[in-house]
Short mmCIF file of C-alpha atoms in Angstrom, two decimals:
data_model
loop_
_atom_site.label_atom_id
_atom_site.label_comp_id
_atom_site.label_asym_id
_atom_site.label_seq_id
_atom_site.Cartn_x
_atom_site.Cartn_y
_atom_site.Cartn_z
CA UNK A 92 -49.21 9.88 15.77
CA UNK A 93 -50.22 13.34 14.61
CA UNK A 94 -53.87 12.31 14.76
CA UNK A 95 -53.44 10.90 18.27
CA UNK A 96 -51.82 14.11 19.48
CA UNK A 97 -54.52 16.21 17.83
CA UNK A 98 -57.27 14.17 19.48
CA UNK A 99 -55.44 14.44 22.79
CA UNK A 100 -55.23 18.23 22.67
CA UNK A 101 -58.88 18.65 21.67
CA UNK A 102 -59.97 16.15 24.32
CA UNK A 103 -57.95 17.98 26.98
CA UNK A 104 -59.52 21.33 26.05
CA UNK A 105 -63.05 19.89 26.03
CA UNK A 106 -62.47 18.03 29.30
CA UNK A 107 -61.17 21.15 31.04
CA UNK A 108 -64.18 23.18 29.90
CA UNK A 109 -66.49 20.50 31.32
CA UNK A 110 -64.50 20.52 34.53
CA UNK A 111 -64.66 24.28 35.11
CA UNK A 112 -68.42 24.29 34.58
CA UNK A 113 -69.22 21.06 36.41
CA UNK A 114 -66.99 21.34 39.48
CA UNK A 115 -69.42 23.76 41.14
CA UNK A 116 -72.16 21.16 40.77
CA UNK A 117 -69.87 18.57 42.34
CA UNK A 118 -69.42 20.90 45.32
CA UNK A 119 -73.16 21.48 45.81
CA UNK A 120 -74.07 17.81 45.35
CA UNK A 121 -71.17 16.19 47.16
CA UNK A 122 -70.44 18.65 49.96
CA UNK A 123 -73.71 20.55 50.40
CA UNK A 124 -75.94 17.55 49.56
CA UNK A 125 -78.09 19.54 47.14
CA UNK A 126 -79.16 18.11 43.76
CA UNK A 127 -78.90 21.41 41.90
CA UNK A 128 -80.32 20.88 38.41
CA UNK A 129 -80.25 24.66 37.93
CA UNK A 130 -76.44 24.68 37.86
CA UNK A 131 -76.36 24.97 34.07
CA UNK A 132 -78.77 27.91 34.29
CA UNK A 133 -76.18 29.89 36.26
CA UNK A 134 -73.52 29.05 33.66
CA UNK A 135 -75.94 30.36 31.02
CA UNK A 136 -76.58 33.54 33.00
CA UNK A 137 -72.84 34.18 33.16
CA UNK A 138 -72.57 33.72 29.40
CA UNK A 139 -75.45 36.11 28.72
CA UNK A 140 -74.00 38.78 31.00
CA UNK A 141 -70.58 38.47 29.35
CA UNK A 142 -72.14 38.66 25.88
CA UNK A 143 -74.12 41.76 26.82
CA UNK A 144 -71.07 43.36 28.43
CA UNK A 145 -68.90 42.85 25.34
CA UNK A 146 -71.44 43.28 22.53
CA UNK A 147 -73.59 46.09 23.93
CA UNK A 148 -71.50 47.86 26.56
CA UNK A 149 -68.19 47.43 24.74
CA UNK A 150 -66.27 46.01 27.70
CA UNK A 151 -63.08 44.03 27.21
CA UNK A 152 -63.03 40.25 27.62
CA UNK A 153 -61.40 40.30 31.06
CA UNK A 154 -63.78 42.94 32.42
CA UNK A 155 -66.73 41.02 30.95
CA UNK A 156 -65.64 37.84 32.76
CA UNK A 157 -65.38 39.71 36.05
CA UNK A 158 -68.74 41.42 35.51
CA UNK A 159 -70.40 38.12 34.58
CA UNK A 160 -69.06 36.21 37.59
CA UNK A 161 -69.94 38.98 40.04
CA UNK A 162 -73.32 39.60 38.39
CA UNK A 163 -74.23 35.92 38.48
CA UNK A 164 -73.28 35.66 42.15
CA UNK A 165 -75.38 38.76 42.97
CA UNK A 166 -78.35 37.15 41.20
CA UNK A 167 -77.75 33.87 43.02
CA UNK A 168 -77.53 35.38 46.53
CA UNK A 169 -81.28 36.08 46.94
CA UNK A 170 -82.10 32.82 45.14
CA UNK A 171 -80.03 30.93 47.69
CA UNK A 172 -81.48 32.92 50.59
CA UNK A 173 -85.16 32.53 49.71
CA UNK A 174 -85.29 29.28 47.72
CA UNK A 175 -82.30 27.00 48.23
CA UNK A 176 -82.27 27.32 52.02
CA UNK A 177 -85.73 25.79 52.03
CA UNK A 178 -84.45 22.58 50.46
CA UNK A 179 -81.20 22.01 52.37
CA UNK A 180 -81.68 18.60 53.93
CA UNK A 181 -84.96 18.04 52.06
CA UNK A 182 -85.70 14.80 50.14
CA UNK A 183 -83.88 14.60 46.80
CA UNK A 184 -87.14 14.66 44.83
CA UNK A 185 -88.03 18.00 46.42
CA UNK A 186 -84.62 19.37 45.47
CA UNK A 187 -84.99 18.14 41.89
CA UNK A 188 -88.44 19.70 41.46
CA UNK A 189 -87.38 23.03 42.96
CA UNK A 190 -84.18 23.37 40.94
CA UNK A 191 -85.61 22.22 37.63
CA UNK A 192 -88.40 24.77 38.16
CA UNK A 193 -85.73 27.46 38.59
CA UNK A 194 -84.12 26.24 35.36
CA UNK A 195 -87.32 26.67 33.35
CA UNK A 196 -87.88 30.12 34.86
CA UNK A 197 -84.39 31.20 33.81
CA UNK A 198 -84.96 29.82 30.30
CA UNK A 199 -88.23 31.74 30.00
CA UNK A 200 -86.64 35.00 31.19
CA UNK A 201 -83.67 34.55 28.81
CA UNK A 202 -86.02 33.99 25.87
CA UNK A 203 -88.10 37.04 26.77
CA UNK A 204 -85.21 39.45 27.45
CA UNK A 205 -82.58 38.35 24.94
CA UNK A 206 -84.59 36.44 22.34
CA UNK A 207 -84.05 32.90 21.04
CA UNK A 208 -80.83 33.62 19.16
CA UNK A 209 -77.34 32.30 19.84
CA UNK A 210 -75.13 34.69 21.83
CA UNK A 211 -71.44 35.18 21.15
CA UNK A 212 -68.65 36.48 23.37
CA UNK A 213 -65.96 38.16 21.23
CA UNK A 214 -62.48 37.00 22.13
CA UNK A 215 -59.55 39.39 22.55
CA UNK A 216 -56.88 39.42 19.87
CA UNK A 217 -54.57 37.39 22.08
CA UNK A 218 -57.00 34.44 22.14
CA UNK A 219 -58.17 34.54 18.52
CA UNK A 220 -55.17 33.32 16.66
CA UNK A 221 -53.73 29.82 16.42
CA UNK A 222 -50.73 28.61 18.41
CA UNK A 223 -48.24 26.34 16.66
CA UNK A 224 -47.47 23.27 18.78
CA UNK A 225 -45.18 21.72 16.20
CA UNK A 226 -47.39 18.79 15.25
CA UNK A 227 -50.44 21.01 14.69
CA UNK A 228 -51.89 24.44 15.35
CA UNK A 229 -54.46 24.91 18.08
CA UNK A 230 -56.71 27.81 19.01
CA UNK A 231 -55.23 30.02 21.72
CA UNK A 232 -58.66 30.01 23.34
CA UNK A 233 -58.42 26.23 23.88
CA UNK A 234 -55.06 26.63 25.58
CA UNK A 235 -56.63 29.34 27.74
CA UNK A 236 -59.43 26.95 28.69
CA UNK A 237 -56.89 24.27 29.64
CA UNK A 238 -54.96 26.74 31.81
CA UNK A 239 -58.19 27.88 33.49
CA UNK A 240 -59.06 24.29 34.32
CA UNK A 241 -55.69 23.68 35.95
CA UNK A 242 -55.91 26.87 38.02
CA UNK A 243 -59.50 26.18 39.12
CA UNK A 244 -58.68 22.59 40.11
CA UNK A 245 -55.69 23.62 42.21
CA UNK A 246 -57.39 26.62 43.80
CA UNK A 247 -60.59 24.81 44.73
CA UNK A 248 -58.74 21.80 46.12
CA UNK A 249 -56.64 24.11 48.31
CA UNK A 250 -59.74 26.02 49.49
CA UNK A 251 -61.64 22.90 50.54
CA UNK A 252 -58.81 20.72 51.82
CA UNK A 253 -56.28 23.17 53.27
CA UNK A 254 -58.16 26.18 54.67
CA UNK A 255 -60.27 26.81 57.75
CA UNK A 256 -63.25 27.53 55.51
CA UNK A 257 -62.96 24.05 54.01
CA UNK A 258 -62.89 22.54 57.50
CA UNK A 259 -66.02 24.50 58.46
CA UNK A 260 -67.78 23.42 55.27
CA UNK A 261 -67.04 19.72 55.81
CA UNK A 262 -68.05 20.00 59.45
CA UNK A 263 -71.33 21.72 58.51
CA UNK A 264 -72.13 18.95 56.05
CA UNK A 265 -71.30 16.11 58.42
CA UNK A 266 -73.18 17.53 61.42
CA UNK A 267 -74.67 21.01 61.07
CA UNK A 268 -76.05 21.12 64.62
CA UNK A 269 -72.71 20.19 66.19
CA UNK A 270 -70.82 22.64 63.93
CA UNK A 271 -73.22 25.43 64.91
CA UNK A 272 -72.78 24.64 68.62
CA UNK A 273 -69.02 25.05 68.13
CA UNK A 274 -69.50 28.52 66.69
CA UNK A 275 -69.58 27.79 62.97
CA UNK A 276 -72.07 30.04 61.20
CA UNK A 277 -73.45 27.31 58.99
CA UNK A 278 -75.82 29.51 57.00
CA UNK A 279 -72.95 31.77 55.97
CA UNK A 280 -70.78 28.76 55.13
CA UNK A 281 -73.49 27.37 52.86
CA UNK A 282 -74.11 30.77 51.26
CA UNK A 283 -70.40 31.27 50.49
CA UNK A 284 -70.09 27.72 49.14
CA UNK A 285 -73.10 28.27 46.91
CA UNK A 286 -71.65 31.59 45.69
CA UNK A 287 -68.35 29.89 44.83
CA UNK A 288 -70.16 27.12 42.94
CA UNK A 289 -72.28 29.63 41.02
CA UNK A 290 -69.28 31.82 40.24
CA UNK A 291 -67.40 28.84 38.83
CA UNK A 292 -70.44 27.91 36.73
CA UNK A 293 -70.56 31.43 35.28
CA UNK A 294 -66.81 31.44 34.63
CA UNK A 295 -67.01 28.06 32.92
CA UNK A 296 -69.95 29.18 30.80
CA UNK A 297 -67.84 32.05 29.45
CA UNK A 298 -64.57 30.14 28.98
CA UNK A 299 -66.41 27.27 27.30
CA UNK A 300 -68.66 29.36 25.08
CA UNK A 301 -66.67 28.42 21.99
CA UNK A 302 -67.30 24.70 22.60
CA UNK A 303 -70.70 24.91 24.37
CA UNK A 304 -72.47 27.86 22.73
CA UNK A 305 -74.68 30.14 24.84
CA UNK A 306 -78.37 30.01 23.89
CA UNK A 307 -81.69 30.01 25.81
CA UNK A 308 -81.90 26.23 26.16
CA UNK A 309 -78.27 25.85 27.24
CA UNK A 310 -79.33 24.89 30.78
CA UNK A 311 -81.41 21.96 29.54
CA UNK A 312 -79.17 20.95 26.63
CA UNK A 313 -76.14 20.33 28.85
CA UNK A 314 -77.87 19.45 32.14
CA UNK A 315 -77.33 15.71 31.69
CA UNK A 316 -73.69 16.23 30.66
CA UNK A 317 -72.90 18.14 33.87
CA UNK A 318 -74.70 15.54 36.00
CA UNK A 319 -72.82 12.75 34.25
CA UNK A 320 -69.47 14.33 35.09
CA UNK A 321 -70.38 14.51 38.79
CA UNK A 322 -71.74 10.94 38.83
CA UNK A 323 -68.72 9.45 37.08
CA UNK A 324 -66.16 11.41 39.09
CA UNK A 325 -67.89 11.07 42.44
CA UNK A 326 -69.86 13.90 44.01
CA UNK A 327 -67.69 16.16 46.14
CA UNK A 328 -64.39 14.87 44.77
CA UNK A 329 -62.33 17.47 42.92
CA UNK A 330 -59.75 14.95 41.63
CA UNK A 331 -62.62 12.64 40.68
CA UNK A 332 -64.39 15.36 38.69
CA UNK A 333 -61.14 16.25 36.92
CA UNK A 334 -60.43 12.59 36.09
CA UNK A 335 -64.00 12.08 34.86
CA UNK A 336 -63.84 15.15 32.61
CA UNK A 337 -60.52 14.13 31.08
CA UNK A 338 -61.63 10.53 30.56
CA UNK A 339 -65.06 11.36 29.12
CA UNK A 340 -63.61 14.20 27.06
CA UNK A 341 -61.10 11.79 25.53
CA UNK A 342 -63.77 9.18 24.77
CA UNK A 343 -66.21 11.70 23.28
CA UNK A 344 -63.57 13.48 21.19
CA UNK A 345 -62.11 10.21 19.89
CA UNK A 346 -65.57 8.97 18.92
CA UNK A 347 -66.35 12.18 17.06
CA UNK A 348 -63.02 12.03 15.21
CA UNK A 349 -63.23 8.39 14.15
CA UNK A 350 -66.98 7.65 14.01
CA UNK A 351 -68.83 10.98 13.90
CA UNK A 352 -72.05 9.34 12.68
CA UNK A 353 -72.48 7.72 16.11
CA UNK A 354 -72.75 11.09 17.86
CA UNK A 355 -72.55 10.77 21.66
CA UNK A 356 -73.08 7.00 21.68
CA UNK A 357 -69.59 6.15 22.98
CA UNK A 358 -69.76 8.93 25.58
CA UNK A 359 -72.86 7.50 27.24
CA UNK A 360 -71.74 3.89 26.74
CA UNK A 361 -68.62 4.74 28.75
CA UNK A 362 -70.77 6.42 31.41
CA UNK A 363 -72.90 3.27 31.81
CA UNK A 364 -69.82 1.04 32.05
CA UNK A 365 -68.05 3.27 34.60
CA UNK A 366 -71.11 3.68 36.82
CA UNK A 367 -71.69 -0.10 36.79
CA UNK A 368 -68.14 -0.74 37.96
CA UNK A 369 -67.87 2.29 40.27
CA UNK A 370 -71.38 3.04 41.64
CA UNK A 371 -70.06 5.91 43.81
CA UNK A 372 -67.98 7.32 40.98
CA UNK A 373 -64.27 6.97 40.26
CA UNK A 374 -63.18 8.78 43.42
CA UNK A 375 -66.49 9.24 45.24
CA UNK A 376 -66.67 10.02 48.93
CA UNK A 377 -68.21 7.45 51.23
CA UNK A 378 -71.48 8.55 52.78
#
């Protein structure tokens, strides 16, 4: 029983980290209809900014998170304005080529500016120590990641489903011309949505740095993982993404506990099985 509980806690922490990073990609793919393979690059940018802010500038962890999220969004604004707007509504192959090109550019810049070494983000004293749960001790940082996932899931669901902005976003996706004729400023709606997605990617990159280390090839190393989460959960579905992250996190963590020599075999086997049974994802939206 102790082993089961230990696996459950680790799986929950890993799943929540995946969720915080991947949910922005679910928004851009499911609601904005953009196959953004550069999503992981923005998570990496956030991690680099946070590392620089803490290691070089001496900022605290909280200030570094804020600086990283804001900095990543400021970097993304001109990218969205001059590059992404050209591919809204374009064929998916065009979107893939454009965004994977952005990914390689970001990787090249990261290698040139920061070097090929692994970057760390020092944790505050509050998040360094273990927390005794009775049946085992767990890193406070993992509990922080779990809490962040819960807050992000609730906040994003409320934003999209219960606010006027969410209504405008869904209307812009369903029929941009009609939404514009009714006074919705679709370009601003897309820009804000993209900024939210990028900000979440940066935040997830920082919160998950202990489990998914920040290094120059981060964007490529975890690109498939983020895409898998969106595919399994269903693009555009926040509950679906959360369910997919928890399910895949449990499968991957259990496999690594019991049969570590198999690596990610069980993770991708589960992905194949789920996609075969649910082609649109667990809770995917109908097109």
